C-alpha positions as a Markdown table, in Angstrom:
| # | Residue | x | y | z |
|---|---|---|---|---|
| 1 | Unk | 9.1 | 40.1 | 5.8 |
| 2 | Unk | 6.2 | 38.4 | 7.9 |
| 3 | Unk | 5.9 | 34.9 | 7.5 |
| 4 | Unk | 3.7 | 32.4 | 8.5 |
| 5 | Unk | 4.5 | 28.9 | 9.5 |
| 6 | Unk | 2.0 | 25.8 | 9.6 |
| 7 | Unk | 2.6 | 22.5 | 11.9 |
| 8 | Unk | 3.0 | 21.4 | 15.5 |
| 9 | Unk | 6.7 | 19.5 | 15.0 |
| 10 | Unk | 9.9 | 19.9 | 15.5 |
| 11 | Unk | 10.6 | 19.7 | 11.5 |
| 12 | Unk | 8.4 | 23.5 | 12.2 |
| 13 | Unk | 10.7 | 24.7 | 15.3 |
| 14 | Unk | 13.7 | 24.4 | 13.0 |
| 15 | Unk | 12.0 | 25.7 | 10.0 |
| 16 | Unk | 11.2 | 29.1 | 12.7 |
| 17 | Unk | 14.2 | 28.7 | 13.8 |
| 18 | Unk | 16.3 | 29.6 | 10.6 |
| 19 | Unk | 13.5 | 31.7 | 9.7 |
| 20 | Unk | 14.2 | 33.6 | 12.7 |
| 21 | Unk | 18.1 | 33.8 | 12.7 |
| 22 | Unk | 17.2 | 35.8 | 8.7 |
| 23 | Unk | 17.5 | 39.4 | 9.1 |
| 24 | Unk | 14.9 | 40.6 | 6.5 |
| 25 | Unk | 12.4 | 38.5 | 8.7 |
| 26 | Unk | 10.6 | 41.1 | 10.5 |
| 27 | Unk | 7.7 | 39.2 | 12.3 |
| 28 | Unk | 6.8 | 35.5 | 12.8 |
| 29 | Unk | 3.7 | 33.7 | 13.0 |
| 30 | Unk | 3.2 | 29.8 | 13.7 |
| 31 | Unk | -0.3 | 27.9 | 13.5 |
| 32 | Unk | -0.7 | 26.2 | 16.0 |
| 33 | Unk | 2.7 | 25.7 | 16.6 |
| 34 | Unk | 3.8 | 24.6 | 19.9 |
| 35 | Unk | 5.9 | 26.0 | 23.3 |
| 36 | Unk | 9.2 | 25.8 | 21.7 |
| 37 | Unk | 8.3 | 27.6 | 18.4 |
| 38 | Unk | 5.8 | 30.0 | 20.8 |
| 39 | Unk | 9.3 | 31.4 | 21.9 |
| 40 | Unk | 10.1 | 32.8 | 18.6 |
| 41 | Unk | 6.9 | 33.2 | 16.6 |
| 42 | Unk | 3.5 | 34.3 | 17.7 |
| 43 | Unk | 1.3 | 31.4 | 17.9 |
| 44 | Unk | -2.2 | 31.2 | 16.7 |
| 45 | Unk | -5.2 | 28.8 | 17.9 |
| 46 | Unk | -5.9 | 27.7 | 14.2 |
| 47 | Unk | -6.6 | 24.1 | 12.7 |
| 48 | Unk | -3.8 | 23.5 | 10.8 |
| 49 | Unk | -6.0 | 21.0 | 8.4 |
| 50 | Unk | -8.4 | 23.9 | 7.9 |
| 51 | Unk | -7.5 | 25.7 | 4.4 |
| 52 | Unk | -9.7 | 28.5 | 4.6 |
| 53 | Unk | -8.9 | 29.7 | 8.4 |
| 54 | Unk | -5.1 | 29.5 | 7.7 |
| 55 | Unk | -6.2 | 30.9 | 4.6 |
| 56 | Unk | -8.0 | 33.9 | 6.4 |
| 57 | Unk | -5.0 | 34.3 | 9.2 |
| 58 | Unk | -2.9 | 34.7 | 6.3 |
| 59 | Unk | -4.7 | 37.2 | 5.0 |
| 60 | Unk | -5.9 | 39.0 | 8.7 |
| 61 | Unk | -2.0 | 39.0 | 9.3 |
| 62 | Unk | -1.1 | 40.4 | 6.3 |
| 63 | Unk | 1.9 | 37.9 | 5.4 |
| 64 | Unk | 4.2 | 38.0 | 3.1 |
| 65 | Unk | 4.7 | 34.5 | 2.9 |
| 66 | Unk | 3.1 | 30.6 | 4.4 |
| 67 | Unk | 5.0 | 27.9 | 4.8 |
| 68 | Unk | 3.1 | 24.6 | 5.0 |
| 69 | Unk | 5.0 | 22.2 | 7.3 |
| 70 | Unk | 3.5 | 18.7 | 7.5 |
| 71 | Unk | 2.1 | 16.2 | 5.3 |
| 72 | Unk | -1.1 | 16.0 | 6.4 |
| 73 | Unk | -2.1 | 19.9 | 5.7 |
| 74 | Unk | -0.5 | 19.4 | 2.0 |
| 75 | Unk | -2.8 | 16.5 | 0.8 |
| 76 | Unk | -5.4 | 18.1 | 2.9 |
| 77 | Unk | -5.3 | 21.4 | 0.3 |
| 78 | Unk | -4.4 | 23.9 | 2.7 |
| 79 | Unk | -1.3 | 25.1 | 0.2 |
| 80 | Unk | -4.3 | 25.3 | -2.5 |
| 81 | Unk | -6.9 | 27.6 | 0.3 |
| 82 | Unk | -4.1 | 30.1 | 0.4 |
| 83 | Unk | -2.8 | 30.5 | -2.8 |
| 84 | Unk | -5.9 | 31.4 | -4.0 |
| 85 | Unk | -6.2 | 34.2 | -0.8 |
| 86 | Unk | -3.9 | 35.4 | -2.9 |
| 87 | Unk | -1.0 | 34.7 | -0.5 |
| 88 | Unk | 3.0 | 33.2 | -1.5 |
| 89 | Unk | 2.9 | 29.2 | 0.1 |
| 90 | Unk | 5.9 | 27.5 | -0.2 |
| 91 | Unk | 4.4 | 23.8 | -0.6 |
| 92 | Unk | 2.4 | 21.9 | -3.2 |
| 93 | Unk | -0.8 | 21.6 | -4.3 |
| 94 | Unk | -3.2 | 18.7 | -2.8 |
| 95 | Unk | -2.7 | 16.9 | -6.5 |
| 96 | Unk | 0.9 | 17.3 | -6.2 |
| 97 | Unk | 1.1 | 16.7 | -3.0 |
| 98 | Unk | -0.1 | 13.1 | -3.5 |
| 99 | Unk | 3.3 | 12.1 | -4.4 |
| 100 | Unk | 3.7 | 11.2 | -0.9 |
| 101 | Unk | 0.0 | 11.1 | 0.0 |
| 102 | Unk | -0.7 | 7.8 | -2.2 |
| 103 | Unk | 2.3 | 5.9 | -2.7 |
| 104 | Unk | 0.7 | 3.9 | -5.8 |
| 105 | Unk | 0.5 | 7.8 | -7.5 |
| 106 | Unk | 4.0 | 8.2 | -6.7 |
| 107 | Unk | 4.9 | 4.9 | -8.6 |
| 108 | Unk | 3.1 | 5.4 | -11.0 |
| 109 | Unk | 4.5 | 9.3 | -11.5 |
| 110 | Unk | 8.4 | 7.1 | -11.2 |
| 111 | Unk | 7.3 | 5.1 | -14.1 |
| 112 | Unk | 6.1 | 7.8 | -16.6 |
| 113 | Unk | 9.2 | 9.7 | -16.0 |
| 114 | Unk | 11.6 | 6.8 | -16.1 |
| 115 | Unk | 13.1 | 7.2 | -12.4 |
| 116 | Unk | 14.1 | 4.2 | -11.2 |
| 117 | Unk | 13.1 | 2.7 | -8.0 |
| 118 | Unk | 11.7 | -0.4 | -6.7 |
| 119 | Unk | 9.8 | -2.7 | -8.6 |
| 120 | Unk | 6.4 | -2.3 | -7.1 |
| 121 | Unk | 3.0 | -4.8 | -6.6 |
| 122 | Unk | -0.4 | -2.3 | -5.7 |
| 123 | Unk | -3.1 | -4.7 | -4.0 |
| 124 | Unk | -6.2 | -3.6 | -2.8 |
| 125 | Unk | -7.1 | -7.0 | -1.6 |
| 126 | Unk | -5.5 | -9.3 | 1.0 |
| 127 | Unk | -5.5 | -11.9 | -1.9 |
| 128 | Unk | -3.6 | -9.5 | -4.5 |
| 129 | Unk | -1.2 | -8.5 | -1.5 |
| 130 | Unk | -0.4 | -12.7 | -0.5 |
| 131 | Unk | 0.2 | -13.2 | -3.9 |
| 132 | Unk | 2.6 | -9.8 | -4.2 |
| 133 | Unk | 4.3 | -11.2 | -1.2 |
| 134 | Unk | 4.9 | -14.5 | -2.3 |
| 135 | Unk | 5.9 | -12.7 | -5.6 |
| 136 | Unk | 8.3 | -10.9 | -4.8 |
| 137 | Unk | 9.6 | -12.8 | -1.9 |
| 138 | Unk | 11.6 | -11.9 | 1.3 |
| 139 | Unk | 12.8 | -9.9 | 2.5 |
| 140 | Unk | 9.0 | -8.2 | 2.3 |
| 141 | Unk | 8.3 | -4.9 | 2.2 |
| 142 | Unk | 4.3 | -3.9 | 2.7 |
| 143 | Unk | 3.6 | -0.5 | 2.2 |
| 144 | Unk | 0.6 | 1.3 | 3.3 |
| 145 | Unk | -0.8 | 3.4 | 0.3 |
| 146 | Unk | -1.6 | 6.5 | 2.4 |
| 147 | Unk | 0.0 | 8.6 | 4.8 |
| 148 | Unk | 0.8 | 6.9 | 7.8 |
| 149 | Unk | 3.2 | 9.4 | 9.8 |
| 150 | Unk | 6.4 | 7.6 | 8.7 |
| 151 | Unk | 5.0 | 4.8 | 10.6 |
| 152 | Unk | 3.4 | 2.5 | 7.7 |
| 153 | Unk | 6.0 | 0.1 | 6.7 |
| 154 | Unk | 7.1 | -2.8 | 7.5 |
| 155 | Unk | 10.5 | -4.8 | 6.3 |
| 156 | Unk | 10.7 | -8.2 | 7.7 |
| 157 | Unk | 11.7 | -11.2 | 6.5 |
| 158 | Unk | 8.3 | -12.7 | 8.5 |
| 159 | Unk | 6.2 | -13.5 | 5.6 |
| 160 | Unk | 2.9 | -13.9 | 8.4 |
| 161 | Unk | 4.2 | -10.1 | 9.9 |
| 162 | Unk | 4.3 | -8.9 | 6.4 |
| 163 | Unk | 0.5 | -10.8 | 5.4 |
| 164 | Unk | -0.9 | -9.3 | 9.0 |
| 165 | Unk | 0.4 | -5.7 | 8.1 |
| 166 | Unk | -0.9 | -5.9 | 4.5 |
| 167 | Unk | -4.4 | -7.1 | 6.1 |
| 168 | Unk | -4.5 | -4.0 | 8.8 |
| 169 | Unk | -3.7 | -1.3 | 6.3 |
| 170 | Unk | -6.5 | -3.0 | 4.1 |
| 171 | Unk | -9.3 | -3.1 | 6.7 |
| 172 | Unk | -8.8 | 0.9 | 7.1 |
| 173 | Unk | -9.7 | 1.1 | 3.2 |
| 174 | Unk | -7.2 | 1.7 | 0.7 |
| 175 | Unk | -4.4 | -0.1 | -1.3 |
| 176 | Unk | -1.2 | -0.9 | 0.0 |
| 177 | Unk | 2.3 | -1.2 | -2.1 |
| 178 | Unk | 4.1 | -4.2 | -2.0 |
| 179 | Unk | 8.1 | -3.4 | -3.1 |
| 180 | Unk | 11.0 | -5.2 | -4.1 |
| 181 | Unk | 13.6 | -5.2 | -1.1 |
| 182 | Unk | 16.5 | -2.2 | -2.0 |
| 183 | Unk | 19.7 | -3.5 | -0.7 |
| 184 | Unk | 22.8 | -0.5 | 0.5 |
| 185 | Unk | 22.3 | 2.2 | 2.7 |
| 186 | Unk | 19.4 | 4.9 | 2.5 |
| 187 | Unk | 20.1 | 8.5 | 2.2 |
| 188 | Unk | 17.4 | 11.6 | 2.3 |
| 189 | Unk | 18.1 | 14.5 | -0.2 |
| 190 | Unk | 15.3 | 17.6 | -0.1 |
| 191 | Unk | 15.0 | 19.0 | -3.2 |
| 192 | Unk | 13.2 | 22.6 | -3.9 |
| 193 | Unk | 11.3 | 22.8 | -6.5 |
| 194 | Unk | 8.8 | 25.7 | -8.1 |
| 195 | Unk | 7.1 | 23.6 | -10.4 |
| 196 | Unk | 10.3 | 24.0 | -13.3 |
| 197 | Unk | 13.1 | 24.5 | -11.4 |
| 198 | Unk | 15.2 | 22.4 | -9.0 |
| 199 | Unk | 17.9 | 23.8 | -6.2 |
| 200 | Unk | 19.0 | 21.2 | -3.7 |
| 201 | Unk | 19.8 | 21.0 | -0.4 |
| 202 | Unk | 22.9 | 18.7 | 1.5 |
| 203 | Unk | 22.0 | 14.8 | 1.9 |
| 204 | Unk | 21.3 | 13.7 | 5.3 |
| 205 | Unk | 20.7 | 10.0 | 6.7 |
| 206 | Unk | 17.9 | 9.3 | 9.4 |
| 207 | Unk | 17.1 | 6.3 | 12.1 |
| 208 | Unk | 14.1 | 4.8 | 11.1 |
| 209 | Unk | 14.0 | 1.9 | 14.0 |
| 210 | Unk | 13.0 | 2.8 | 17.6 |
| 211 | Unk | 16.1 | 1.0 | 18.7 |
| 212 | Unk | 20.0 | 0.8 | 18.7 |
| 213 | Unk | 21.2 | -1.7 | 16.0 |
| 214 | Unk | 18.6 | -0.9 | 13.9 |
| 215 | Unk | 16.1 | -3.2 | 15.9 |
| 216 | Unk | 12.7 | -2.4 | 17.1 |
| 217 | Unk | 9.7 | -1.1 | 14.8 |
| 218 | Unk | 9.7 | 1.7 | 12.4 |
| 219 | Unk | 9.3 | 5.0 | 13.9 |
| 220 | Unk | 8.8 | 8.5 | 12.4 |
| 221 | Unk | 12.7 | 8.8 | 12.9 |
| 222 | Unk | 15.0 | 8.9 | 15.8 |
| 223 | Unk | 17.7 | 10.6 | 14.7 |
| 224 | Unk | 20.3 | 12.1 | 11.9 |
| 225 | Unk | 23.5 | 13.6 | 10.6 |
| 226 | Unk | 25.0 | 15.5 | 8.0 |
| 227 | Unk | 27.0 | 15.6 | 6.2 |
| 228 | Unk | 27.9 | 11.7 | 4.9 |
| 229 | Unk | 31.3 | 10.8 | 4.2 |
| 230 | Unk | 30.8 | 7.5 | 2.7 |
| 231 | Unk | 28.2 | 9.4 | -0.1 |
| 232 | Unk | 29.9 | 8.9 | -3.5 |
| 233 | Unk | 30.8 | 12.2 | -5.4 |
| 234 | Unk | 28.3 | 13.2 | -7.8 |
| 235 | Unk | 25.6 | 12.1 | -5.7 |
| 236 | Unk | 23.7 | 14.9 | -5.7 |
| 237 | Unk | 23.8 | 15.6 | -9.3 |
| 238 | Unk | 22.5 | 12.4 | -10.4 |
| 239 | Unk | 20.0 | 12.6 | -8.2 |
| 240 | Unk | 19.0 | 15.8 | -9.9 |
| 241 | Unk | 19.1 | 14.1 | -13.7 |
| 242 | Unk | 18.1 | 11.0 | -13.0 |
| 243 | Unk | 15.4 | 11.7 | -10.2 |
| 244 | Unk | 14.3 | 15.3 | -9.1 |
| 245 | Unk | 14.0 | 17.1 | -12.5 |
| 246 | Unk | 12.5 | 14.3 | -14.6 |
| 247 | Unk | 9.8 | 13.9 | -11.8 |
| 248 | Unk | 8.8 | 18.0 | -11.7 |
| 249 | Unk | 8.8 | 17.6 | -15.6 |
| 250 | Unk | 6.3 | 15.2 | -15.0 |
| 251 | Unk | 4.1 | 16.8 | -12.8 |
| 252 | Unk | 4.2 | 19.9 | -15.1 |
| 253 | Unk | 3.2 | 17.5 | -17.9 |
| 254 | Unk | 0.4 | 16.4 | -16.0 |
| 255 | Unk | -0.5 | 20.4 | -15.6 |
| 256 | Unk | -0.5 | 19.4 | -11.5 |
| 257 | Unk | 3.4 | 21.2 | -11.1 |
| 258 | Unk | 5.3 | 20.7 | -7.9 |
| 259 | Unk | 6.7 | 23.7 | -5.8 |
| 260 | Unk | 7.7 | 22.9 | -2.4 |
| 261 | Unk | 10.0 | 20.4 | -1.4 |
| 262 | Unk | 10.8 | 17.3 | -3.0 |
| 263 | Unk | 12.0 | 14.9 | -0.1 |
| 264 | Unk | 13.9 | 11.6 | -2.2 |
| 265 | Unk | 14.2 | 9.0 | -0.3 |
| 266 | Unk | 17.5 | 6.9 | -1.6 |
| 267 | Unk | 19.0 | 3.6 | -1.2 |
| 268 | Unk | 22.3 | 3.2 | -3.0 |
| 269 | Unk | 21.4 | -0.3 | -3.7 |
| 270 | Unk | 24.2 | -3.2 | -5.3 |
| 271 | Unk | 22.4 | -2.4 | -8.6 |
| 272 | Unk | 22.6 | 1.6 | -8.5 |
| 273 | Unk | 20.8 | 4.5 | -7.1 |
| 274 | Unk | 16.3 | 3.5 | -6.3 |
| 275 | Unk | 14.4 | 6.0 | -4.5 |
| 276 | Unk | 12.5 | 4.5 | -2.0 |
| 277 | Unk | 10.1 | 6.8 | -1.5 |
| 278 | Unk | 8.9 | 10.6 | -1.9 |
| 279 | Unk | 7.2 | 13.1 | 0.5 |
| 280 | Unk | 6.3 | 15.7 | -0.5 |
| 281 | Unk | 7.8 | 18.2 | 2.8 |
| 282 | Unk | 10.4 | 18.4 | 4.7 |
| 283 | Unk | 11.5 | 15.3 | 6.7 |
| 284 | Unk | 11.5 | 15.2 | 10.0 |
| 285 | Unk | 14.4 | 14.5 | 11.9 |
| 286 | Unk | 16.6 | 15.3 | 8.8 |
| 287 | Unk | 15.9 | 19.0 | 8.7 |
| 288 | Unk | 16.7 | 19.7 | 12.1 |
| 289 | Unk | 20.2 | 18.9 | 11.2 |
| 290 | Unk | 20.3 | 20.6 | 7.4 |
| 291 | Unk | 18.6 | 23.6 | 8.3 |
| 292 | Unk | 21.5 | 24.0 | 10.8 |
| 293 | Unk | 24.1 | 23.4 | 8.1 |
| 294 | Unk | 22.4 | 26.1 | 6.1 |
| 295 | Unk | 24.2 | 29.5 | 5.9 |
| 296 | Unk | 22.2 | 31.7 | 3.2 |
| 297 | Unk | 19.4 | 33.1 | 4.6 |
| 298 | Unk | 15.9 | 30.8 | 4.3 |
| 299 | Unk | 13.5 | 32.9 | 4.0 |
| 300 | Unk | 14.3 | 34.5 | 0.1 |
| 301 | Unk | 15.1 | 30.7 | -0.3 |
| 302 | Unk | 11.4 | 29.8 | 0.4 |
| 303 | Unk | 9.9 | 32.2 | -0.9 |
| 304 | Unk | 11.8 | 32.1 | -4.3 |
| 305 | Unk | 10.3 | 28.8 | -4.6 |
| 306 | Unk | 7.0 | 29.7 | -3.9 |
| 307 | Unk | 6.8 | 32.7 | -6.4 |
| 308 | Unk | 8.2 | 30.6 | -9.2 |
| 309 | Unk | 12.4 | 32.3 | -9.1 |
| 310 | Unk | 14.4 | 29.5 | -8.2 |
| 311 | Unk | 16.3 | 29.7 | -11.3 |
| 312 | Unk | 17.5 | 33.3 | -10.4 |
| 313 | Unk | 18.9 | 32.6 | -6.9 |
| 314 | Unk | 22.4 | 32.0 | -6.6 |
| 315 | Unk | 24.3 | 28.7 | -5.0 |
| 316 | Unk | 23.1 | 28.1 | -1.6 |
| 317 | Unk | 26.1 | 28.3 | 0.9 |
| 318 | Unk | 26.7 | 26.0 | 3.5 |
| 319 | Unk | 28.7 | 25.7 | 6.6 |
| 320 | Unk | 31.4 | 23.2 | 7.1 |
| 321 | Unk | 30.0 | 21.7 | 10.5 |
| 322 | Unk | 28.8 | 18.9 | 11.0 |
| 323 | Unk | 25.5 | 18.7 | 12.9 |
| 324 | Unk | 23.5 | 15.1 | 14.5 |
| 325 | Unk | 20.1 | 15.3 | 16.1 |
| 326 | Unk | 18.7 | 12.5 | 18.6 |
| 327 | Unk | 15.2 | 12.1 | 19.1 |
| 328 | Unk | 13.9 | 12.2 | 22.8 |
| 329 | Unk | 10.9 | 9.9 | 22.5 |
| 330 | Unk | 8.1 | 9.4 | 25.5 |
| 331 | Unk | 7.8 | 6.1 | 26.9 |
| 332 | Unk | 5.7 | 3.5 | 24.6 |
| 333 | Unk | 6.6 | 5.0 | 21.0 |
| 334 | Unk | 5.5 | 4.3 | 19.0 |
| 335 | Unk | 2.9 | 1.9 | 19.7 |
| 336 | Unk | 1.2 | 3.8 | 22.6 |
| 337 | Unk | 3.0 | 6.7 | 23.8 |
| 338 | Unk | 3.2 | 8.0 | 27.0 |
| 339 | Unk | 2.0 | 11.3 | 27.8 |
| 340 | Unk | 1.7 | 14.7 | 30.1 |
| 341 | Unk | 4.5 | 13.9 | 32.1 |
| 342 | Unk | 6.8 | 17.0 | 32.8 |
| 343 | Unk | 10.0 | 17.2 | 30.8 |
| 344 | Unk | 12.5 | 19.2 | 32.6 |
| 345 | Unk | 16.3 | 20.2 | 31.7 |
| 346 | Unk | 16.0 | 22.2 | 28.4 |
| 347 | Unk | 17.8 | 25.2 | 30.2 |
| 348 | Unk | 20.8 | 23.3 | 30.9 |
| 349 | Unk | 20.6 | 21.3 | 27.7 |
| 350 | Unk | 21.2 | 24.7 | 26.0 |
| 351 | Unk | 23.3 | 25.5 | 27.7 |
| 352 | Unk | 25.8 | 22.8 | 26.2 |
| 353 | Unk | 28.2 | 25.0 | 23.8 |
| 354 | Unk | 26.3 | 24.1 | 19.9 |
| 355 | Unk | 23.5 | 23.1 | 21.3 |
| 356 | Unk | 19.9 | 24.1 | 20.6 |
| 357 | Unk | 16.6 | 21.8 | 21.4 |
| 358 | Unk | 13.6 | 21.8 | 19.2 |
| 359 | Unk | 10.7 | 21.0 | 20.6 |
| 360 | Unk | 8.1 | 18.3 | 18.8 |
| 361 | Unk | 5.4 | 16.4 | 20.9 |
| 362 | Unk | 5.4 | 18.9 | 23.2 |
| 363 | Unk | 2.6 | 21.2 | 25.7 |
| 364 | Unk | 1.7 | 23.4 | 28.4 |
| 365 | Unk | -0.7 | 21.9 | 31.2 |
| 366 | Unk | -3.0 | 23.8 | 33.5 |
| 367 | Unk | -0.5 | 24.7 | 36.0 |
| 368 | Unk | 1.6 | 26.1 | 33.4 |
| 369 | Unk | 4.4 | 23.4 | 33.3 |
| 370 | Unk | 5.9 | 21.9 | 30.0 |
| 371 | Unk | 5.0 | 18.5 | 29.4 |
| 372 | Unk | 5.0 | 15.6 | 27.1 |
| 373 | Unk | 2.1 | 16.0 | 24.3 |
| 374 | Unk | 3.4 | 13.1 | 21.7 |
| 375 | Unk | 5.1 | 10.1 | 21.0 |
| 376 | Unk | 8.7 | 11.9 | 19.6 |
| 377 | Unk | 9.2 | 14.6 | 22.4 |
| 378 | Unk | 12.4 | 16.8 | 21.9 |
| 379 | Unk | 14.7 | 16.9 | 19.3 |
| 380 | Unk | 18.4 | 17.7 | 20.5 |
| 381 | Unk | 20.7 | 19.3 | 17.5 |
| 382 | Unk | 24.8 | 18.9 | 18.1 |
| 383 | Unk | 26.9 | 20.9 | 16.1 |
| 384 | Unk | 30.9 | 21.0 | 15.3 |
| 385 | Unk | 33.7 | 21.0 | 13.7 |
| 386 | Unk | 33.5 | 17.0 | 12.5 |
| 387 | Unk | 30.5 | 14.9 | 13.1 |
| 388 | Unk | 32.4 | 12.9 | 16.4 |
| 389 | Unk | 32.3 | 16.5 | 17.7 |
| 390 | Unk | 28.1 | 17.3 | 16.8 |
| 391 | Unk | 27.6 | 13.8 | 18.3 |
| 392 | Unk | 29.1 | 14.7 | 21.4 |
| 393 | Unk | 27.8 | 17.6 | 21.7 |
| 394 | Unk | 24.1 | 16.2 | 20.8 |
| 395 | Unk | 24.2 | 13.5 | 23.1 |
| 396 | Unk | 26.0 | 16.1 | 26.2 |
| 397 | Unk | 22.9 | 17.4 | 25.6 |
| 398 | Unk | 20.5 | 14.8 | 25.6 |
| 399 | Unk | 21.8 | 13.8 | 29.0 |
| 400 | Unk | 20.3 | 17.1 | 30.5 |
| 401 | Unk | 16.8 | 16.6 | 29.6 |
| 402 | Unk | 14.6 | 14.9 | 32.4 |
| 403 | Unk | 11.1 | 13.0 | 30.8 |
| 404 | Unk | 9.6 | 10.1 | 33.0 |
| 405 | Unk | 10.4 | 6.5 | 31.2 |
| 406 | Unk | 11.9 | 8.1 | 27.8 |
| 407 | Unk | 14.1 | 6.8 | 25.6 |
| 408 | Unk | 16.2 | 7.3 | 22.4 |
| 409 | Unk | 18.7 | 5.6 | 20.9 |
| 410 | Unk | 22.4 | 5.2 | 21.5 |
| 411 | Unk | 24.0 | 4.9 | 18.2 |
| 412 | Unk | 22.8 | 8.2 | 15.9 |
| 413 | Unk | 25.6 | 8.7 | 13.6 |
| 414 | Unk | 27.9 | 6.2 | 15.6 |
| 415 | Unk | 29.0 | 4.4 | 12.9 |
| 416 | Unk | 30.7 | 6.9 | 10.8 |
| 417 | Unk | 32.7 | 8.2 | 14.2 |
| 418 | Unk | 34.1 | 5.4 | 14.8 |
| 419 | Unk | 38.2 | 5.2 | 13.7 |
């Protein structure tokens, strides 16, 4: 099986990753990919935002099967550009893919199929959005409509911060979503989906803030773990009834079905289960640590859902480590990252018993050395036994890696190793 893979991040470098650890997978392909991945696939000059040359790779390469990685490339159509090459593409449509590409849509898409969540306000002036603040009252949480790289929200209890983010994402054009606060913890569940059929993955909890303790500014995620102990039983199935399948009924309704993955963002709030949010991918750090959890073989998974045969697959297996990812970020993130400074110390970060670094915001200069190309850098996957164990093991091997001025945080996962 040949198989192509689309994005630039680490959320791709574990994706080829698994891919490659599959048996049936006979030849991989990444566009453009990036010197970690280049290790393991083939990697190909192409604009990942351009349909029709993935599209026409796709097709030169003779694949058997695209995987569309990012966001951006979803909304963009690129899914769309190759499914009618005539090529498998495990990811949605640009129409469904603006679940998480307008998060107004995906309200909207919550309402219709009764899937509860928080109570939203959609402004498209700084008037509407003072009055939706005021509204709904502190703490606030301003939303920007579009895609903003994970980086678009902002929770404060600063009712001037939340009026001056509103006003920003405004002046770009655009609405942005004003929410009801959601109380309790948050929890990511990926859900694959072929436009009628739903199997789900194991829940996972990311690190949104740049900083230990929660602090700092929102980030595309510095961290995560799986499995969660403190997740009630039955999680996973309500999120199915309640959440998942209602949603894909939707969409189908809507004749716009959804095949890819369903990422639910959840907060187990004092008043029950809200999703906070969809995307309409993977996330990103939370796959590095499922994908490692995974033990059936991806590749049939993906491309089961991308050829509409979810419902004949059996149970996905799993593996009963535990596995935590921290997030080597360049100096600056995210406001203004540093980079093309040299990162050295992978070889001995791998070389930390169940460890394996994927590689995100990362390049090759002139002289051939590997440097920082991003504002998240590395991601460093710990696995083991019980989550204390992954944690050491992640952290053992974040202490090999050598980047000018970066930084990560301190706690990832700290909280549920603690006696």
């Amino acid at each position: 099986m040949k198989i192509l893979v689309v994005g630039t991040g680490a959320r791709e470098h574990a994706l080829v990753r698994a891919l490659s650890l599959d048996p049936v997978v006979t030849e991989l392909h990444a566009a453009p990919g990036n010197p970690g991945i280049g290790a393991l696939a083939t990697l190909h000059a192409v604009d990942q935002l351009d349909g029709e040359a993935v599209a026409r790779l796709a097709t030169t390469l003779a694949v058997d099967l695209v995987v569309v990685g990012p966001e951006a490339p979803l909304v963009a159509g690129v899914a769309d550009a190759v499914r009618a090459a005539g090529v498998p593409v495990f990811g949605p449509s640009a129409q469904a893919a603006r679940l998480e590409g307008s998060k107004a849509f995906a309200k909207e898409v919550m309402a219709a199929a009764g899937v509860p969540t928080a109570e939203p306000r959609v402004a498209s002036t700084v008037a509407q959005a003072v009055a939706a603040i005021d509204e709904l009252g502190a703490p606030h949480v301003v939303k920007d409509d579009g895609l903003a790289a994970g980086k678009g929200v902002v929770v404060t209890d600063d009712r001037t911060e939340a009026i001056d983010h509103a006003t920003a994402c405004l002046v770009k054009g655009g609405q942005v979503v004003v929410e009801e606060y959601l109380d309790g913890p948050e929890i990511s569940l990926f859900v694959l989906c072929d436009g009628t059929d739903v199997v789900p993955l194991v829940p996972a909890q990311d690190f949104k803030r740049a900083l230990d303790d929660d602090e700092g500014p929102n980030t595309g995620g510095m961290g995560a773990y799986s499995p969660l102990p403190w997740a009630p039983a039955g999680l996973v199935d309500e999120v199915l009834e309640r959440v998942a399948r209602p949603t894909v009924a939707e969409m189908a309704r809507r004749g716009t079905p959804f095949a890819g993955v369903l990422y639910c963002g959840l907060a187990l709030t004092s008043k029950g289960l809200r999703v906070v949010e969809f995307n309409a991918r993977f996330g990103d750090p939370e796959t590095q640590v499922v994908l490692a959890r995974l033990a059936t073989p991806l590749a049939g998974v993906l491309l089961a859902a991308a050829e509409g045969r979810l419902g004949d697959l059996p149970p996905l297996q799993w593996r009963q480590d535990a596995a935590v990812t921290v997030v080597v970020a360049s100096d600056g993130y995210p406001a203004a990252p540093r980079t093309g400074d040299e990162i050295g110390g992978l070889d001995a970060a791998e070389d930390v018993p169940d460890v394996h670094v994927l590689h995100a915001g990362t390049a090759t200069d002139d002289a051939g050395r590997l440097v920082s190309a991003g504002g998240r850098v590395l991601s460093v996957v710990g696995t083991g036994a019980t989550l204390s164990q992954a944690r050491e093991a992640a952290y053992a091997g974040v202490a090999h890696v050598e980047l000018r001025a970066s930084h990560h945080r301190g706690d990832i996962a700290l909280a549920v190793t603690r006696d």
